[in-house]
mmCIF file of C-alpha atoms in Angstrom:
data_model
loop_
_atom_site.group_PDB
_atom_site.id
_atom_site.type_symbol
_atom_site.label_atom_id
_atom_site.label_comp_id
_atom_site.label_asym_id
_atom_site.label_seq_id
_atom_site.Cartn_x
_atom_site.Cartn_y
_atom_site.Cartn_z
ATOM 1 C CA UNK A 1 9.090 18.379 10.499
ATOM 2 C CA UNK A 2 5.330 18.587 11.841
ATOM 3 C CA UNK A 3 3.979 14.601 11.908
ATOM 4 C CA UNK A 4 0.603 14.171 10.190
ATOM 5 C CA UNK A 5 -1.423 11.183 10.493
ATOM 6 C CA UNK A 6 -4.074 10.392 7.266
ATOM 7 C CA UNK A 7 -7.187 9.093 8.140
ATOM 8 C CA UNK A 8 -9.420 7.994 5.668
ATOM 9 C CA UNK A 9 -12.005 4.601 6.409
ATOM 10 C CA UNK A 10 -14.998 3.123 5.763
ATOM 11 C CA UNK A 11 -15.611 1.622 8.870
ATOM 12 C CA UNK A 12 -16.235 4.637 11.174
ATOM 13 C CA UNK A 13 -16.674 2.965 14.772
ATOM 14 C CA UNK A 14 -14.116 5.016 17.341
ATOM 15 C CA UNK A 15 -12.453 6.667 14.676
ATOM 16 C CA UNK A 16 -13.175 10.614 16.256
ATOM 17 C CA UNK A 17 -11.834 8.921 19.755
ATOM 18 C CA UNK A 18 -8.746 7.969 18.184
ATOM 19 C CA UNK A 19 -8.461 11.127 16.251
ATOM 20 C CA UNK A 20 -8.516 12.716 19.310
ATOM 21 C CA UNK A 21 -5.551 10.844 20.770
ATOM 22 C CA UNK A 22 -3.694 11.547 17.633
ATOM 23 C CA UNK A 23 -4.113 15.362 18.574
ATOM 24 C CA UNK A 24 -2.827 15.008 21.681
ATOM 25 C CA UNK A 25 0.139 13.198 21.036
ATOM 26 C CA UNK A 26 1.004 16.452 18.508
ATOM 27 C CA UNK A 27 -0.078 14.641 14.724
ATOM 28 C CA UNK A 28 -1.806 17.050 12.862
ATOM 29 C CA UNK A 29 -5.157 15.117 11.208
ATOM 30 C CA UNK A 30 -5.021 14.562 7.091
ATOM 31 C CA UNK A 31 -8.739 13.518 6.249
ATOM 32 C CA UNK A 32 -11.141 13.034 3.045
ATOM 33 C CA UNK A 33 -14.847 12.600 2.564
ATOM 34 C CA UNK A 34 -17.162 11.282 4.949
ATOM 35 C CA UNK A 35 -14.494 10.185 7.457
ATOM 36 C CA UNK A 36 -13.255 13.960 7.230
ATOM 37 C CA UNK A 37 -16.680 15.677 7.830
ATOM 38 C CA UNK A 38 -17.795 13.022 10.665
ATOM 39 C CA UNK A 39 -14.088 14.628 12.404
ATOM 40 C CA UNK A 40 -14.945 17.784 11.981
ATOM 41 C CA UNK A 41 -19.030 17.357 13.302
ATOM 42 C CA UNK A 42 -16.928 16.228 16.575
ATOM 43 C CA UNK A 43 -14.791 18.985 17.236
ATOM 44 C CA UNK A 44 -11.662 17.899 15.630
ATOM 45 C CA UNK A 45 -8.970 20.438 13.860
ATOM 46 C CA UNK A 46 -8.355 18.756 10.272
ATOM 47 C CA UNK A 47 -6.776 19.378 7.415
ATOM 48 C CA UNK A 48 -8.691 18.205 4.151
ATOM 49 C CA UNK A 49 -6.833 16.646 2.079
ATOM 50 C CA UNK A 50 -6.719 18.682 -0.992
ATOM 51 C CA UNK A 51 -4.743 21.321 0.796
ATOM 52 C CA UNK A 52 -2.297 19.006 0.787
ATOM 53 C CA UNK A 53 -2.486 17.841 -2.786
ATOM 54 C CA UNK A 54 -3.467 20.870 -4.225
ATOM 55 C CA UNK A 55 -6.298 19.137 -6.443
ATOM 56 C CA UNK A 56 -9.943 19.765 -6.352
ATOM 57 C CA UNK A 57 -11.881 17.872 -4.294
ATOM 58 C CA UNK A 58 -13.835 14.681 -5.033
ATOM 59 C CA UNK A 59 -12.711 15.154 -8.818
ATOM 60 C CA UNK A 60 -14.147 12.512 -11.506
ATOM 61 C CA UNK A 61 -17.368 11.454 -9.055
ATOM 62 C CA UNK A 62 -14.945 10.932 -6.112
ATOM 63 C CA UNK A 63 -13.215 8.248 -7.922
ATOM 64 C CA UNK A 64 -9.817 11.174 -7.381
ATOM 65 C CA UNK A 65 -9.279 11.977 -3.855
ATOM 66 C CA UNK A 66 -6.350 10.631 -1.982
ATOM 67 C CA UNK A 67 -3.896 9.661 -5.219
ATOM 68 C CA UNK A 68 -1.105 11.961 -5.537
ATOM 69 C CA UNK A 69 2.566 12.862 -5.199
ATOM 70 C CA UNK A 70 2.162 14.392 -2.007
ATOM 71 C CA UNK A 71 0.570 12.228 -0.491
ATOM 72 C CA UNK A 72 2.112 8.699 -1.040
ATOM 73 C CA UNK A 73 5.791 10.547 -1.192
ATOM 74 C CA UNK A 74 4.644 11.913 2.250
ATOM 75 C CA UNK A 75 4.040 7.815 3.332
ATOM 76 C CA UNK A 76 6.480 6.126 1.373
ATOM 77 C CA UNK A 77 9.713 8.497 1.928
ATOM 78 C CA UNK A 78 12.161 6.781 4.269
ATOM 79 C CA UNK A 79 13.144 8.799 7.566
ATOM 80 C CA UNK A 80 16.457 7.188 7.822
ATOM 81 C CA UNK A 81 17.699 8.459 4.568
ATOM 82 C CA UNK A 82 18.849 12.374 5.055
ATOM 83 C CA UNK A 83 18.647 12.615 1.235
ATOM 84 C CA UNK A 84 14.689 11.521 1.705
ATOM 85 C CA UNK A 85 14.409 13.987 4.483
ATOM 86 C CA UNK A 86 16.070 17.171 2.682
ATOM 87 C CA UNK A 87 14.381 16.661 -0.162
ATOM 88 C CA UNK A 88 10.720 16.179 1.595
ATOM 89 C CA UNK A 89 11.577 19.873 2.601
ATOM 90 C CA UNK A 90 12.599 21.245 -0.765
ATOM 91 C CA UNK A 91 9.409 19.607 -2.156
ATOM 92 C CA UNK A 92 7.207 20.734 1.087
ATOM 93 C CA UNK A 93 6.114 16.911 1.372
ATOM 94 C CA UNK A 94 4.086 16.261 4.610
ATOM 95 C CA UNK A 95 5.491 13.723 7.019
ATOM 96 C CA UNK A 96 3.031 10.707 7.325
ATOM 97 C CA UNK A 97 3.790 8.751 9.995
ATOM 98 C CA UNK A 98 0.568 7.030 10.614
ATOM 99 C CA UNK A 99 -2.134 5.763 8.047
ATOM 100 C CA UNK A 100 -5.840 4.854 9.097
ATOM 101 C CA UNK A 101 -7.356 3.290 6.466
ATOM 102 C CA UNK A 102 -10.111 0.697 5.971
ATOM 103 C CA UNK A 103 -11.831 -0.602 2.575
ATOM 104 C CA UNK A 104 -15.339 -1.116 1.791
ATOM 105 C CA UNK A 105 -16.708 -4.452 2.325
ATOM 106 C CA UNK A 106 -16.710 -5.236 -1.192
ATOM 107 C CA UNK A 107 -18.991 -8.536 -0.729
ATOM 108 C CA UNK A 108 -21.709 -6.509 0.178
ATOM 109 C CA UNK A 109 -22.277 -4.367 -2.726
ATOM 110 C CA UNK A 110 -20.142 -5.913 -5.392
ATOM 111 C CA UNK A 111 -19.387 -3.432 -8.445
ATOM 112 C CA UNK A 112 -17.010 -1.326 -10.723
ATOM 113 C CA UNK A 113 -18.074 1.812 -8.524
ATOM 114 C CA UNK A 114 -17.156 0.034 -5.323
ATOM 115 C CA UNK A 115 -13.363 -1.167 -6.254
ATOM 116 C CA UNK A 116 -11.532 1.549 -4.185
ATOM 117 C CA UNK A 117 -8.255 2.745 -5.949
ATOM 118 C CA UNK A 118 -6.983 5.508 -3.444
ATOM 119 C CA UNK A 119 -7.756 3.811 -0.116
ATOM 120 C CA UNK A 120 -5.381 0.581 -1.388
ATOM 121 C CA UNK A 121 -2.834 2.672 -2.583
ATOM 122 C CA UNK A 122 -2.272 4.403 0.997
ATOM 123 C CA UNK A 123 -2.559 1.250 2.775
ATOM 124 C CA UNK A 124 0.277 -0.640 -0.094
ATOM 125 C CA UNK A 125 2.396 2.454 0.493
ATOM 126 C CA UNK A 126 2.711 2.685 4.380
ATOM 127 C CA UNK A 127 2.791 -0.900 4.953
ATOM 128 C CA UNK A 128 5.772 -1.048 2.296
ATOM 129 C CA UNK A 129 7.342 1.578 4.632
ATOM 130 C CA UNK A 130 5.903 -0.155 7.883
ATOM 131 C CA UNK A 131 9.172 0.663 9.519
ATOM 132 C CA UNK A 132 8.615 4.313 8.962
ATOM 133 C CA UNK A 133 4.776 4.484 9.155
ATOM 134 C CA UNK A 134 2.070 2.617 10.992
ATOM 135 C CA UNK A 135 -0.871 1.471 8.931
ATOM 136 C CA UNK A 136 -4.074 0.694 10.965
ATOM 137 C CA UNK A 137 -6.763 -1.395 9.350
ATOM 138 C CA UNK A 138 -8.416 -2.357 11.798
ATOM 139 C CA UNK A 139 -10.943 -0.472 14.679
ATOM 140 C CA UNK A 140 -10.986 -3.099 17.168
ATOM 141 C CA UNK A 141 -6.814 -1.752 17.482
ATOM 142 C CA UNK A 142 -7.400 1.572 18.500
ATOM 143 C CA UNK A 143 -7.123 1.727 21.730
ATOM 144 C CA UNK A 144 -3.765 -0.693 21.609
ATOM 145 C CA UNK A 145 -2.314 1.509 19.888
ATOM 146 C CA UNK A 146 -3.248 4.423 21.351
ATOM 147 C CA UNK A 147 -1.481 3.257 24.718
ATOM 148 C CA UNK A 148 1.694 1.795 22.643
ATOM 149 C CA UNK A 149 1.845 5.541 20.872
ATOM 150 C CA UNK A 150 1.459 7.404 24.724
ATOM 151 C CA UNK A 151 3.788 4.900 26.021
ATOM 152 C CA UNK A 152 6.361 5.437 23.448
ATOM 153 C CA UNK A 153 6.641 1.258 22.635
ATOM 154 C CA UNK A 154 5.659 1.169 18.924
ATOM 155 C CA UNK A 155 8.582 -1.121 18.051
ATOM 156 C CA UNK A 156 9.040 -2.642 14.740
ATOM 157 C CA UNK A 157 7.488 -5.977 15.976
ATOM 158 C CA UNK A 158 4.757 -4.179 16.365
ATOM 159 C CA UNK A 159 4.854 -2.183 13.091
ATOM 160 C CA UNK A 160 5.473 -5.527 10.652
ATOM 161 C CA UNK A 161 2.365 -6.819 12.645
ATOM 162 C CA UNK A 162 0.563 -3.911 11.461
ATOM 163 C CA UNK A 163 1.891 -3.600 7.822
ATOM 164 C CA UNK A 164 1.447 -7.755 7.835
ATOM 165 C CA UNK A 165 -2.238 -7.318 8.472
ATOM 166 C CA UNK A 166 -2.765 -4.563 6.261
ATOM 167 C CA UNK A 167 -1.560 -6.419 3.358
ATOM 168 C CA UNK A 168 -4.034 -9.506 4.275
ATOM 169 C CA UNK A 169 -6.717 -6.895 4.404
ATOM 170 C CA UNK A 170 -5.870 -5.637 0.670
ATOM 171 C CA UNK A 171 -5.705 -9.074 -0.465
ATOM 172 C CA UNK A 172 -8.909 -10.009 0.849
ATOM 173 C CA UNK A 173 -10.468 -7.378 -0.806
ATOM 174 C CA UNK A 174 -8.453 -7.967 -4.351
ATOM 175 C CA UNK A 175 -9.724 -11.826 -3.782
ATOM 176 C CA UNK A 176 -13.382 -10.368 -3.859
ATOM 177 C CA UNK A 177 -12.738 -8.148 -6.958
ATOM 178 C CA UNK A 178 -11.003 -10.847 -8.941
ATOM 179 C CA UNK A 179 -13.403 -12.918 -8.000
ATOM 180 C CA UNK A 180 -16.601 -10.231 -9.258
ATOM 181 C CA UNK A 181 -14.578 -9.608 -12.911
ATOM 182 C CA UNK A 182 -13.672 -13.339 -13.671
ATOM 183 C CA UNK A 183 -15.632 -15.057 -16.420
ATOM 184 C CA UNK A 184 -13.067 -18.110 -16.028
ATOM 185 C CA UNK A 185 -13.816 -21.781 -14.773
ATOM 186 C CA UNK A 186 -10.749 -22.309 -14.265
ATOM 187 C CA UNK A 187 -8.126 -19.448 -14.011
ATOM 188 C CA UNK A 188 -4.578 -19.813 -14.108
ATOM 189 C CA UNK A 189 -4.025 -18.322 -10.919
ATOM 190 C CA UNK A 190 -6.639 -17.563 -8.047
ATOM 191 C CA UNK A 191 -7.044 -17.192 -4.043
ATOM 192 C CA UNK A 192 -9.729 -17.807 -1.559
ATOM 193 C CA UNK A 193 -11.533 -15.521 0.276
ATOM 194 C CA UNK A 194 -11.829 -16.372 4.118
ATOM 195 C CA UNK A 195 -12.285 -15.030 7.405
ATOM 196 C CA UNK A 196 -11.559 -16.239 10.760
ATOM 197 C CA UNK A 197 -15.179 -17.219 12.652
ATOM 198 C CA UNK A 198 -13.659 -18.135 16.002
ATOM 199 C CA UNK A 199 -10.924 -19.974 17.574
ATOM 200 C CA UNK A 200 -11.240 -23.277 18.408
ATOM 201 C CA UNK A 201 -10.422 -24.851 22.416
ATOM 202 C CA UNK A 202 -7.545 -26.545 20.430
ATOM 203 C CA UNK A 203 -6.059 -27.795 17.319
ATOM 204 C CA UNK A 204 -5.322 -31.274 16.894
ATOM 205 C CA UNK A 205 -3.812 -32.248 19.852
ATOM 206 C CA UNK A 206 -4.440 -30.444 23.360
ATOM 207 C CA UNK A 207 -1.157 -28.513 23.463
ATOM 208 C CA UNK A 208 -1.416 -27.299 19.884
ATOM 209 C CA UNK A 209 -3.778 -23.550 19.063
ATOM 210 C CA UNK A 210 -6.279 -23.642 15.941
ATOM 211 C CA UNK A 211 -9.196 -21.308 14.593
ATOM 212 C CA UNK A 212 -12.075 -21.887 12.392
ATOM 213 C CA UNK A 213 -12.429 -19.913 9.161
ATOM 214 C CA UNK A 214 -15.609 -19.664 6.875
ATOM 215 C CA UNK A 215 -14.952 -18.759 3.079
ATOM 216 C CA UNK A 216 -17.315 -16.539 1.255
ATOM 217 C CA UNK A 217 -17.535 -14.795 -1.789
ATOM 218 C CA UNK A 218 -19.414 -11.502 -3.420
ATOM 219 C CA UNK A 219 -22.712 -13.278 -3.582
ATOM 220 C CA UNK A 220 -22.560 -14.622 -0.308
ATOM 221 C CA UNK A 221 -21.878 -12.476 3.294
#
């Protein structure tokens, strides 16, 4: 089966570079909206994504792009199985090994029109299947991974690190959301938002590692 690699993110910085190395290591590029016309100003071969899906484009406002059988059976089908694999061919389900995928920041413009649906569901899907897929969050990772992909030494340490951080990501932004729609003083269950400002010389005691982190929420960047 041809390998495919979906790339669909907010945060733009490096992501034609990458898509380049993708292309040269044989995945054929899966893209959507902005993210997909930016890769095709630069040069790049790619496939929008409603070829794959077979549903119109930016349906309902945009708020239907990426969610659909094809695609998340196409993440979440497991390569080890040869029942997954025969019937990914009988059902002419593209093979996603890797998912680039970033959300918006949802502190900076908080609102019902900003609460991404499709972007989340990719990311859930491939870091569920981490051992299958890679799922990159995060720009400042490109180029590791690009060498770990050309050096053939994406091991699954490397892909639960991935899916691990991808799932922090998702929960950030749910934090943020929750946090936007509540109307409760006091809610039975809740998280905090944070982010790591720097790390620190040391923790506690010389020989022991610590970071600061600042917490924030969608009134406050």
């Amino acid at each position: 089966m041809s390998k495919f690699a979906l790339l669909s993110v907010y945060d733009k910085t490096g992501i034609s570079d990458f898509a380049k190395v993708l292309t040269k290591l044989g995945y054929k590029i899966i893209s959507t909206g902005g993210t997909l016309e930016l890769l095709k100003k630069d040069g790049l071969d790619v496939i929008p994504i409603d070829e794959i899906t077979g549903n119109p484009r930016d349906s309902f406002d945009g708020r239907m792009k990426t969610i659909s059988f094809q695609i998340e059976s196409g993440i979440l089908f497991d390569r080890k199985k040869p029942s997954h694999i025969e019937e990914a061919k009988k059902l002419n389900i593209p093979q996603i090994d890797i998912v680039v995928c970033n959300l918006y920041p949802f502190e900076e413009k908080p609102g019902i029109e900003t609460i991404d649906v499709g972007g989340p569901t990719m990311i859930r899907a491939a870091a569920k299947n981490y051992q299958n897929v890679l799922v990159v969050v995060d720009p400042a990772e490109y180029e590791m991974i690009s060498k770990a992909l050309d050096d053939g030494k994406v091991d699954n340490g490397l892909r639960q690190k991935l899916a691990a951080k991808a799932f922090y990501h998702l929960s950030l932004v749910d934090c943020l959301i929750a946090d936007f729609l509540s109307k409760e003083q006091f809610p039975k269950e809740f998280t905090i938002p944070v982010r790591k400002s720097k790390d620190l010389r040391y923790g506690e005691n010389p020989h022991q590692k610590a970071a600061f982190y600042r917490s924030f929420s969608v009134n406050e960047t």
